[in-house]
Short mmCIF file of C-alpha atoms in Angstrom, two decimals:
data_model
loop_
_atom_site.label_atom_id
_atom_site.label_comp_id
_atom_site.label_asym_id
_atom_site.label_seq_id
_atom_site.Cartn_x
_atom_site.Cartn_y
_atom_site.Cartn_z
CA GLU U 185 123.26 90.58 14.83
CA ALA U 186 121.74 89.89 11.42
CA PHE U 187 118.77 87.88 12.70
CA PRO U 188 117.56 88.98 16.16
CA LEU U 189 116.07 85.96 17.91
CA GLN U 190 112.76 87.62 18.80
CA GLU U 191 112.05 88.33 15.13
CA LEU U 192 113.48 85.09 13.83
CA PRO U 193 110.31 83.18 12.79
CA SER U 194 108.93 85.97 10.61
CA MET U 195 112.36 86.75 9.17
CA VAL U 196 113.02 83.13 8.18
CA GLU U 197 109.57 82.84 6.59
CA THR U 198 110.20 86.04 4.63
CA TYR U 199 113.63 84.75 3.65
CA LEU U 200 112.22 81.46 2.31
CA GLY U 201 109.63 83.40 0.36
CA LEU U 202 112.47 85.15 -1.45
CA PHE U 203 113.40 81.81 -3.05
CA LEU U 204 110.06 81.99 -4.86
CA ASP U 205 110.04 85.73 -5.54
CA LEU U 206 113.70 86.09 -6.51
CA SER U 207 114.53 82.67 -7.88
CA HIS U 208 117.17 84.22 -10.15
CA ARG U 209 119.10 85.13 -6.96
CA ALA U 210 118.86 81.67 -5.40
CA ASP U 211 122.64 81.13 -5.47
CA ASP U 212 123.07 84.26 -3.36
CA LEU U 213 120.14 83.46 -1.08
CA VAL U 214 121.45 80.00 -0.24
CA GLU U 215 124.42 81.61 1.48
CA VAL U 216 122.05 82.98 4.13
CA ALA U 217 120.76 79.47 4.87
CA LEU U 218 124.29 78.12 5.16
CA CYS U 219 125.19 80.91 7.60
CA LEU U 220 122.01 80.52 9.66
CA HIS U 221 122.65 76.82 9.97
CA SER U 222 126.28 77.31 10.95
CA TRP U 223 125.30 79.67 13.79
CA GLY U 224 123.39 76.85 15.46
CA ASP U 225 120.98 77.53 18.35
CA GLU U 226 117.47 78.82 17.62
CA ARG U 227 118.50 80.10 14.22
CA ARG U 228 119.29 76.61 12.97
CA ALA U 229 116.16 75.11 14.48
CA GLU U 230 113.94 77.82 12.97
CA LEU U 231 115.56 77.50 9.55
CA LEU U 232 114.98 73.73 9.52
CA ARG U 233 111.41 74.00 10.80
CA ALA U 234 110.46 76.71 8.35
CA THR U 235 112.14 74.93 5.43
CA VAL U 236 109.95 71.89 6.01
CA GLN U 237 106.78 73.96 6.46
CA GLN U 238 107.12 76.85 3.97
CA LYS U 239 106.72 76.78 0.19
CA GLY U 240 110.14 78.31 -0.34
CA GLY U 241 111.71 75.41 1.53
CA ARG U 242 111.43 73.09 -1.43
CA ARG U 243 113.21 75.63 -3.62
CA LEU U 244 115.92 76.02 -0.97
CA CYS U 245 116.43 72.24 -1.08
CA GLU U 246 116.82 72.38 -4.87
CA VAL U 247 119.55 75.00 -4.51
CA LEU U 248 121.23 73.08 -1.68
CA LEU U 249 121.38 70.09 -4.01
CA GLN U 250 123.15 72.25 -6.59
CA VAL U 251 125.67 73.34 -3.94
CA ILE U 252 126.32 69.71 -3.03
CA ASN U 253 126.69 68.67 -6.66
CA ARG U 254 129.17 71.46 -7.44
CA GLY U 255 131.39 70.30 -4.59
CA LEU U 256 133.20 73.60 -4.01
CA ASP U 257 135.11 74.21 -0.74
CA ALA U 258 133.28 73.42 2.52
CA ARG U 259 129.84 74.41 1.24
CA PRO U 260 128.68 70.88 0.27
CA SER U 261 129.19 69.67 3.85
CA ARG U 262 127.14 72.52 5.27
CA ALA U 263 124.46 72.03 2.59
CA LEU U 264 124.31 68.32 3.45
CA LYS U 265 123.89 69.20 7.12
CA VAL U 266 121.00 71.54 6.31
CA LEU U 267 119.28 68.87 4.19
CA THR U 268 119.91 66.20 6.83
CA GLY U 269 118.43 68.43 9.52
CA CYS U 270 115.35 69.10 7.42
CA LEU U 271 114.90 65.44 6.52
CA SER U 272 115.12 64.46 10.17
CA LEU U 273 111.96 66.45 10.92
CA SER U 274 108.49 65.01 10.59
CA GLY U 275 106.60 66.35 7.60
CA SER U 276 109.68 66.36 5.37
CA ASP U 277 108.61 63.32 3.33
CA HIS U 278 107.82 65.45 0.27
CA LEU U 279 110.35 68.21 0.80
CA MET U 280 112.37 67.19 -2.24
CA TYR U 281 111.21 66.39 -5.76
CA THR U 282 111.63 62.73 -6.78
CA ASN U 283 114.26 63.53 -9.40
CA ASP U 284 116.19 65.61 -6.87
CA VAL U 285 116.11 62.67 -4.45
CA ARG U 286 117.53 60.42 -7.17
CA VAL U 287 120.28 62.91 -8.00
CA LEU U 288 121.18 63.22 -4.33
CA VAL U 289 121.38 59.43 -3.95
CA GLU U 290 123.73 59.29 -6.95
CA ILE U 291 125.92 62.06 -5.56
CA ILE U 292 126.13 60.34 -2.19
CA GLN U 293 126.90 57.01 -3.85
CA ARG U 294 129.70 58.67 -5.82
CA GLU U 295 131.11 60.59 -2.86
CA LEU U 296 131.04 57.97 -0.08
CA PRO U 297 134.10 56.01 -1.30
CA ALA U 298 136.07 59.19 -1.95
CA GLN U 299 135.12 60.68 1.41
CA ALA U 300 135.94 57.43 3.24
CA GLU U 301 139.58 58.00 2.35
CA LEU U 302 139.35 61.44 3.94
CA ALA U 303 137.19 60.40 6.91
CA ALA U 304 139.29 62.40 9.35
CA HIS U 305 137.88 65.57 7.78
CA GLY U 306 134.30 64.66 8.78
CA ASP U 307 132.74 64.95 5.34
CA PHE U 308 132.04 61.22 5.16
CA ALA U 309 129.70 61.58 8.14
CA CYS U 310 127.83 64.42 6.36
CA TYR U 311 127.18 62.26 3.29
CA ALA U 312 126.33 59.15 5.31
CA ASN U 313 124.00 60.98 7.69
CA CYS U 314 122.19 62.62 4.80
CA TYR U 315 121.72 59.25 3.10
CA LYS U 316 120.36 57.70 6.29
CA ALA U 317 117.87 60.55 6.78
CA LEU U 318 116.91 60.45 3.10
CA VAL U 319 116.16 56.72 3.18
CA MET U 320 114.07 57.14 6.32
CA ARG U 321 111.90 59.82 4.66
CA SER U 322 111.82 59.09 0.95
CA ALA U 323 110.52 55.99 -0.78
CA PRO U 324 112.34 56.86 -4.05
CA ALA U 325 115.63 57.04 -2.12
CA ARG U 326 115.09 53.51 -0.84
CA VAL U 327 114.91 52.00 -4.31
CA HIS U 328 117.03 54.25 -6.52
CA CYS U 329 120.42 52.60 -7.18
CA ARG U 330 119.69 50.32 -4.23
CA ASP U 331 121.93 47.45 -5.32
CA ASP U 332 124.79 49.79 -6.11
CA MET U 333 124.42 51.59 -2.78
CA LEU U 334 124.31 48.28 -0.91
CA GLU U 335 127.53 47.28 -2.65
CA VAL U 336 129.24 50.57 -1.77
CA LEU U 337 128.16 50.45 1.87
CA GLN U 338 129.07 46.77 2.32
CA SER U 339 132.43 47.31 0.68
CA LEU U 340 133.28 50.28 2.89
CA GLU U 341 131.99 48.54 6.01
CA SER U 342 134.33 45.61 5.45
CA ASP U 343 137.33 47.60 4.15
CA PRO U 344 140.14 47.36 6.74
CA ARG U 345 141.65 50.61 5.42
CA CYS U 346 138.58 52.57 6.56
CA ASP U 347 138.40 53.82 10.11
CA ALA U 348 135.85 52.76 12.72
CA GLU U 349 133.68 55.83 12.09
CA VAL U 350 133.21 54.87 8.44
CA HIS U 351 132.39 51.29 9.45
CA ARG U 352 129.83 52.54 11.99
CA HIS U 353 128.05 54.84 9.53
CA CYS U 354 127.93 52.11 6.88
CA LYS U 355 126.54 49.61 9.34
CA GLU U 356 123.84 52.09 10.40
CA ALA U 357 122.92 52.86 6.79
CA LEU U 358 122.70 49.17 5.95
CA ALA U 359 120.47 48.59 8.99
CA ILE U 360 118.14 51.38 7.86
CA MET U 361 118.02 49.97 4.33
CA ALA U 362 117.16 46.55 5.76
CA LYS U 363 114.04 48.09 7.38
CA PHE U 364 112.74 48.86 3.90
CA PRO U 365 113.10 45.72 1.79
CA ARG U 366 112.07 45.92 -1.82
#
């Protein structure tokens, strides 16, 4: 067992510190976060908590954004789940840099229509859930490309070719956006 549960808090804090000390190895280090998150249970919860509270957490989020933007294999979905989990925690309002938030909004805006066609694979939910959490936590996310995102979400919500899950996520995202008018 790579991360014994009794030593988990100190190990995760040390791990996040490596993002600052060994930033040139960030692409390798992010794999640990993706694995920890995929194991679930206390490991996931501790990773999310520590990411929000530790200095290395912000750097982890930068690298997760790079993973999402590259779009290779199943890693973007897992990276989105890690970010969504972090953003759902209190205290995560300033976890991401403003420019990173804007880039993430643009990626999500680009990917939602493509993922809606493949909704059976579950990636649409990853993108939509991340956007909902991002809008709840980040003022820049609420305004960046707002009109374009409204158009994408409204279009997908009303598209009869999309399944009910896509419609539900779009409706939820639109409701969250409505809570934060310009």
